[in-house]
Structures are given as C-alpha cells and as structure tokens.
C-alpha cells in the first residue's frame, strides 16, 4: 500500500474515534484558539542548531492551542489531552512547525499498531458508578472508578485500557491520559513534541533530541473535584494576555546511546542533558480566528535545514496524514519548504 492511501486510512481511523465529528473540521484537536507571538532563541541554541529560528534574534510565531477531543462541542473542563501547535515564520516567507501535546509519550510505536489502537479505542457509552459500588470497590481494595464529567456520555477510555492490558508499550500513555485532568489555562500546561528529531549544529555535529514547552507561569490543573465547565480556556487566555504576555521556554533534551530514537512510546532517562533553546512570548489572541486557527494547517514534518525527522515511523507517517486531513476539511495548506 502506498504512503498516500495509508494516510487516507489513518485519517479515517482518527475520524472514527469521534461519533460526532463534523465535516469541515479537524477530526481530532477540533476546538482550538489561535494566538500571535514571537520566539527568541537562547545563546546556547545558536551553538546547538543551525536552523534559522535558532540563529536570528527573533522570529514571529503563530500558535494554536487545542483540546484533544474530536468533538465539535467545546468541553474545556473535561479531562483531556491538550495541544500546542507552533509555527515559526522565517525571513523568506517560509515556515517551520513544532506540534506538541500534554502527553509526554504516544500510545503506539508503529502505524499498524495505531490501526489496532483506533479499532479498540472506539468511544463506548460511559457508566456512572453508584456510591454503593464505590464503597464495595474500596472494601475489595479496588480503586473506585472516577465518574465521567457531567454531560459526557461516551468515552474511548475503556477501549484504550483494554488495548493497554494487551500491549505494555501503551501503558504509560493510557495511564497518563486517564489522570490528565484539565489545565486552569492553556498557558499553564507543559507540552511535548514526543518524537525524536535530529538537529545539526553550525559545526556539523548531529544530535538526536526531543523538544518540549515549559510554561513560565508553571503547570496548574483545575481541582479534580471541580465541576466541569464547558468553555473557559479561550476567555482565560484573552484576559491573561490582556494583562501581560504569557511565556513558554523551549526545552531540548539530548538523547544518548541506547535511548529509543524511533519509538515515541518510550521515555528517555530523566538525567539526560536538557538545553533551554529559547523563549516564546504570546502577545494576543489572534484577531482572525478563521485564518489563525480554523483553516491553518500545521505539520510535524515541516522542517528547515538544521532539523530532520528521525526514523520514527509514526512521525514519518504524520507528514501525509496532516496534508490529507487539511484537504478533507478544506484548510489552507502551507507549502513544504523547498519541496
Ligand atoms: C498515527 C499517529 C497520529 C495520527 C494519525 C494523527 C492525526 C491527526 C490529525 C488527522 C490531525 C488534524 C490535522 C489537521 O486537520 O490539520 C491531528 C492534529 C493534531 N495532532 Fe495528531 N496524529 C497522530 C499523532 C500525534 C502525536 C504523536 C502528537 C503529539 C505531538 C499529535 C498532536 C496533534 C496536535 C497537537 C494536533 C492539532 C494541530 C493543530 O492545532 O492544527 N498527533 N492529528
């Protein structure tokens, strides 16, 4: 099967994860908000990566924050993965993207396993546990199941858990998804680009790295007991940026011999060297949300000289997946640099 039909099938699989997916919208990370800002690299970044946005003093950046769900209905208070897609605008009018999410690891290491995961994790009706059942669970030393937030009628969680029971590699991501909660602000979550990339320094040294964004304001979730509110993240961001810019530090972790370079389900040891690559400053929620969030198309493989994809098969497959998804929803494609 050729790459483009694999991509079509992958987008079909992602669409099948939401029962209320609306044509013309993203099949996942559907609700989002576009923000304007700029990126300033650190001194250290200049010696680690020759890519333009790490060499110039400052580049313009566009960011889209999103809820992970493919539902077209806004559910900010639900426990969910969040996304942060960043576009760095370069001097010749081209661009490079960095797509990150609040999970540090992915569910599967290969495309075939993603198809199996998507089949197993199809949303199923969620059952509320009665108080008596919770007491019974505790008496039997079982962890009582958390009730779904008000309004949630179905969820992929049961299927994802049964997939993780059969596949050890999925356990980290599934457990983290189960407990992830909701951030008090898009600007108070840490986001991870998950895959390994290869960066080349001005002296020609090539290093395997993983990128993540750390919020300068610190990570903070809503209380687990808080009643889920459907729509607060965009307004919170508008108010926050109206008072003061929000900042993120771009961290780059350097891999060492023996680290998993082609498997996004595997964490690297915590003691790896981390370099602060720069600061992203977010100024305002974009005035034109159709152009800045709804129709824009990010792509994890839109890279510039100085950064390359690793051998990770999921990362490589995503190049065509995001193109196909953009075409299906009539988004605005952003041409690949020099291709
Ligand atoms: C086989 C694996 C994956 C598939 C099939 C997939 C599929 C998709 C699709 C179809 C979209 C909508 C794109 C669009 O219409 O513009 C999307 C968006 C997104 N994905 Fe993935 N994805 C995968 C893995 C990942 C991973 C590993 C991450 C972690 C960084 C990720 C983070 C995101 C984010 C943050 C968005 C929203 C981007 C935006 O705001 O435009 N995805 N994904």
PDB file of N, CA, C and O in Angstrom, residues 39-57 199-203 207 211 250-252 254 275-279 306-307:
ATOM      1  N   UNK A  39       9.302  34.347  18.927  1.00  0.00           N
ATOM      2  CA  UNK A  39      10.243  33.417  19.564  1.00  0.00           C
ATOM      3  C   UNK A  39      11.648  34.013  19.542  1.00  0.00           C
ATOM      4  O   UNK A  39      12.106  34.504  18.497  1.00  0.00           O
ATOM      5  N   UNK A  40      12.318  33.965  20.697  1.00  0.00           N
ATOM      6  CA  UNK A  40      13.702  34.450  20.790  1.00  0.00           C
ATOM      7  C   UNK A  40      14.593  33.297  21.260  1.00  0.00           C
ATOM      8  O   UNK A  40      14.393  32.778  22.366  1.00  0.00           O
ATOM      9  N   UNK A  41      15.549  32.892  20.426  1.00  0.00           N
ATOM     10  CA  UNK A  41      16.407  31.774  20.841  1.00  0.00           C
ATOM     11  C   UNK A  41      17.368  32.185  21.949  1.00  0.00           C
ATOM     12  O   UNK A  41      17.693  33.370  22.084  1.00  0.00           O
ATOM     13  N   UNK A  42      17.813  31.201  22.715  1.00  0.00           N
ATOM     14  CA  UNK A  42      18.819  31.460  23.750  1.00  0.00           C
ATOM     15  C   UNK A  42      20.204  31.514  23.102  1.00  0.00           C
ATOM     16  O   UNK A  42      20.379  31.096  21.945  1.00  0.00           O
ATOM     17  N   UNK A  43      21.191  31.979  23.868  1.00  0.00           N
ATOM     18  CA  UNK A  43      22.581  31.962  23.385  1.00  0.00           C
ATOM     19  C   UNK A  43      23.000  30.529  23.064  1.00  0.00           C
ATOM     20  O   UNK A  43      23.620  30.261  22.032  1.00  0.00           O
ATOM     21  N   UNK A  44      22.635  29.593  23.965  1.00  0.00           N
ATOM     22  CA  UNK A  44      23.042  28.190  23.795  1.00  0.00           C
ATOM     23  C   UNK A  44      22.463  27.606  22.507  1.00  0.00           C
ATOM     24  O   UNK A  44      23.122  26.832  21.806  1.00  0.00           O
ATOM     25  N   UNK A  45      21.229  27.998  22.169  1.00  0.00           N
ATOM     26  CA  UNK A  45      20.561  27.413  20.998  1.00  0.00           C
ATOM     27  C   UNK A  45      21.399  27.606  19.740  1.00  0.00           C
ATOM     28  O   UNK A  45      21.463  26.720  18.879  1.00  0.00           O
ATOM     29  N   UNK A  46      22.057  28.774  19.656  1.00  0.00           N
ATOM     30  CA  UNK A  46      22.824  29.089  18.434  1.00  0.00           C
ATOM     31  C   UNK A  46      23.920  28.060  18.190  1.00  0.00           C
ATOM     32  O   UNK A  46      24.271  27.781  17.055  1.00  0.00           O
ATOM     33  N   UNK A  47      24.490  27.492  19.277  1.00  0.00           N
ATOM     34  CA  UNK A  47      25.574  26.533  19.044  1.00  0.00           C
ATOM     35  C   UNK A  47      25.067  25.095  18.916  1.00  0.00           C
ATOM     36  O   UNK A  47      25.832  24.190  18.587  1.00  0.00           O
ATOM     37  N   UNK A  48      23.769  24.866  19.170  1.00  0.00           N
ATOM     38  CA  UNK A  48      23.243  23.504  19.058  1.00  0.00           C
ATOM     39  C   UNK A  48      22.499  23.226  17.761  1.00  0.00           C
ATOM     40  O   UNK A  48      22.374  22.083  17.347  1.00  0.00           O
ATOM     41  N   UNK A  49      21.942  24.285  17.147  1.00  0.00           N
ATOM     42  CA  UNK A  49      21.122  24.023  15.954  1.00  0.00           C
ATOM     43  C   UNK A  49      21.253  25.181  14.963  1.00  0.00           C
ATOM     44  O   UNK A  49      21.054  26.344  15.336  1.00  0.00           O
ATOM     45  N   UNK A  50      21.554  24.824  13.723  1.00  0.00           N
ATOM     46  CA  UNK A  50      21.785  25.876  12.724  1.00  0.00           C
ATOM     47  C   UNK A  50      20.494  26.374  12.056  1.00  0.00           C
ATOM     48  O   UNK A  50      20.547  27.263  11.229  1.00  0.00           O
ATOM     49  N   UNK A  51      19.336  25.814  12.454  1.00  0.00           N
ATOM     50  CA  UNK A  51      18.071  26.244  11.835  1.00  0.00           C
ATOM     51  C   UNK A  51      17.860  27.750  12.073  1.00  0.00           C
ATOM     52  O   UNK A  51      18.242  28.289  13.122  1.00  0.00           O
ATOM     53  N   UNK A  52      17.223  28.398  11.091  1.00  0.00           N
ATOM     54  CA  UNK A  52      17.138  29.869  11.122  1.00  0.00           C
ATOM     55  C   UNK A  52      16.523  30.422  12.412  1.00  0.00           C
ATOM     56  O   UNK A  52      17.006  31.412  12.958  1.00  0.00           O
ATOM     57  N   UNK A  53      15.455  29.774  12.904  1.00  0.00           N
ATOM     58  CA  UNK A  53      14.798  30.349  14.090  1.00  0.00           C
ATOM     59  C   UNK A  53      15.642  30.220  15.356  1.00  0.00           C
ATOM     60  O   UNK A  53      15.300  30.812  16.382  1.00  0.00           O
ATOM     61  N   UNK A  54      16.741  29.440  15.310  1.00  0.00           N
ATOM     62  CA  UNK A  54      17.662  29.391  16.448  1.00  0.00           C
ATOM     63  C   UNK A  54      18.890  30.283  16.222  1.00  0.00           C
ATOM     64  O   UNK A  54      19.777  30.333  17.062  1.00  0.00           O
ATOM     65  N   UNK A  55      18.955  30.927  15.068  1.00  0.00           N
ATOM     66  CA  UNK A  55      20.119  31.761  14.751  1.00  0.00           C
ATOM     67  C   UNK A  55      19.787  33.254  14.744  1.00  0.00           C
ATOM     68  O   UNK A  55      20.618  34.079  15.079  1.00  0.00           O
ATOM     69  N   UNK A  56      18.549  33.591  14.320  1.00  0.00           N
ATOM     70  CA  UNK A  56      18.187  35.021  14.283  1.00  0.00           C
ATOM     71  C   UNK A  56      17.743  35.485  15.664  1.00  0.00           C
ATOM     72  O   UNK A  56      17.277  34.674  16.466  1.00  0.00           O
ATOM     73  N   UNK A  57      17.838  36.787  15.968  1.00  0.00           N
ATOM     74  CA  UNK A  57      17.470  37.240  17.321  1.00  0.00           C
ATOM     75  C   UNK A  57      16.002  36.986  17.662  1.00  0.00           C
ATOM     76  O   UNK A  57      15.664  36.721  18.809  1.00  0.00           O
ATOM     77  N   UNK A 199      18.948  17.183  15.183  1.00  0.00           N
ATOM     78  CA  UNK A 199      19.355  18.572  14.924  1.00  0.00           C
ATOM     79  C   UNK A 199      20.838  18.610  14.551  1.00  0.00           C
ATOM     80  O   UNK A 199      21.634  17.813  15.040  1.00  0.00           O
ATOM     81  N   UNK A 200      21.164  19.551  13.662  1.00  0.00           N
ATOM     82  CA  UNK A 200      22.562  19.718  13.236  1.00  0.00           C
ATOM     83  C   UNK A 200      23.056  21.076  13.718  1.00  0.00           C
ATOM     84  O   UNK A 200      22.392  22.104  13.514  1.00  0.00           O
ATOM     85  N   UNK A 201      24.212  21.080  14.381  1.00  0.00           N
ATOM     86  CA  UNK A 201      24.808  22.314  14.910  1.00  0.00           C
ATOM     87  C   UNK A 201      25.585  23.023  13.791  1.00  0.00           C
ATOM     88  O   UNK A 201      25.900  22.398  12.771  1.00  0.00           O
ATOM     89  N   UNK A 202      25.890  24.312  13.971  1.00  0.00           N
ATOM     90  CA  UNK A 202      26.680  25.028  12.944  1.00  0.00           C
ATOM     91  C   UNK A 202      28.022  24.341  12.668  1.00  0.00           C
ATOM     92  O   UNK A 202      28.539  24.424  11.560  1.00  0.00           O
ATOM     93  N   UNK A 203      28.585  23.603  13.655  1.00  0.00           N
ATOM     94  CA  UNK A 203      29.865  22.903  13.406  1.00  0.00           C
ATOM     95  C   UNK A 203      29.647  21.518  12.783  1.00  0.00           C
ATOM     96  O   UNK A 203      30.593  20.737  12.651  1.00  0.00           O
ATOM     97  N   UNK A 207      22.717  15.640  16.507  1.00  0.00           N
ATOM     98  CA  UNK A 207      22.293  15.066  17.797  1.00  0.00           C
ATOM     99  C   UNK A 207      20.825  14.650  17.731  1.00  0.00           C
ATOM    100  O   UNK A 207      20.003  15.394  17.182  1.00  0.00           O
ATOM    101  N   UNK A 211      11.861  17.747  21.925  1.00  0.00           N
ATOM    102  CA  UNK A 211      11.510  19.117  22.330  1.00  0.00           C
ATOM    103  C   UNK A 211      10.287  19.115  23.247  1.00  0.00           C
ATOM    104  O   UNK A 211       9.371  18.303  23.085  1.00  0.00           O
ATOM    105  N   UNK A 250      11.367  26.852  25.504  1.00  0.00           N
ATOM    106  CA  UNK A 250      11.527  25.660  24.661  1.00  0.00           C
ATOM    107  C   UNK A 250      12.716  24.852  25.179  1.00  0.00           C
ATOM    108  O   UNK A 250      13.853  25.336  25.180  1.00  0.00           O
ATOM    109  N   UNK A 251      12.436  23.645  25.650  1.00  0.00           N
ATOM    110  CA  UNK A 251      13.477  22.771  26.192  1.00  0.00           C
ATOM    111  C   UNK A 251      13.838  21.713  25.148  1.00  0.00           C
ATOM    112  O   UNK A 251      12.946  21.160  24.490  1.00  0.00           O
ATOM    113  N   UNK A 252      15.128  21.424  25.045  1.00  0.00           N
ATOM    114  CA  UNK A 252      15.575  20.367  24.124  1.00  0.00           C
ATOM    115  C   UNK A 252      16.376  19.348  24.937  1.00  0.00           C
ATOM    116  O   UNK A 252      17.383  19.693  25.555  1.00  0.00           O
ATOM    117  N   UNK A 254      18.700  16.021  25.049  1.00  0.00           N
ATOM    118  CA  UNK A 254      19.628  15.373  24.113  1.00  0.00           C
ATOM    119  C   UNK A 254      19.725  13.878  24.421  1.00  0.00           C
ATOM    120  O   UNK A 254      20.029  13.478  25.556  1.00  0.00           O
ATOM    121  N   UNK A 275      18.644  21.444  27.292  1.00  0.00           N
ATOM    122  CA  UNK A 275      19.129  22.778  26.935  1.00  0.00           C
ATOM    123  C   UNK A 275      17.919  23.697  26.747  1.00  0.00           C
ATOM    124  O   UNK A 275      16.940  23.293  26.107  1.00  0.00           O
ATOM    125  N   UNK A 276      17.988  24.902  27.323  1.00  0.00           N
ATOM    126  CA  UNK A 276      16.932  25.888  27.067  1.00  0.00           C
ATOM    127  C   UNK A 276      17.212  26.482  25.688  1.00  0.00           C
ATOM    128  O   UNK A 276      18.237  27.126  25.487  1.00  0.00           O
ATOM    129  N   UNK A 277      16.307  26.272  24.746  1.00  0.00           N
ATOM    130  CA  UNK A 277      16.560  26.709  23.363  1.00  0.00           C
ATOM    131  C   UNK A 277      15.992  28.094  23.072  1.00  0.00           C
ATOM    132  O   UNK A 277      16.285  28.682  22.040  1.00  0.00           O
ATOM    133  N   UNK A 278      15.153  28.611  23.961  1.00  0.00           N
ATOM    134  CA  UNK A 278      14.626  29.950  23.708  1.00  0.00           C
ATOM    135  C   UNK A 278      13.313  30.185  24.429  1.00  0.00           C
ATOM    136  O   UNK A 278      12.818  29.311  25.155  1.00  0.00           O
ATOM    137  N   UNK A 279      12.777  31.376  24.212  1.00  0.00           N
ATOM    138  CA  UNK A 279      11.530  31.770  24.883  1.00  0.00           C
ATOM    139  C   UNK A 279      10.489  32.180  23.847  1.00  0.00           C
ATOM    140  O   UNK A 279      10.782  32.963  22.938  1.00  0.00           O
ATOM    141  N   UNK A 306      18.775  21.958   9.334  1.00  0.00           N
ATOM    142  CA  UNK A 306      19.185  22.052  10.736  1.00  0.00           C
ATOM    143  C   UNK A 306      18.334  21.159  11.617  1.00  0.00           C
ATOM    144  O   UNK A 306      18.737  20.792  12.716  1.00  0.00           O
ATOM    145  N   UNK A 307      17.130  20.788  11.141  1.00  0.00           N
ATOM    146  CA  UNK A 307      16.269  19.844  11.887  1.00  0.00           C
ATOM    147  C   UNK A 307      15.716  18.819  10.890  1.00  0.00           C
ATOM    148  O   UNK A 307      15.188  19.199   9.832  1.00  0.00           O
TER     149      UNK A 307
END
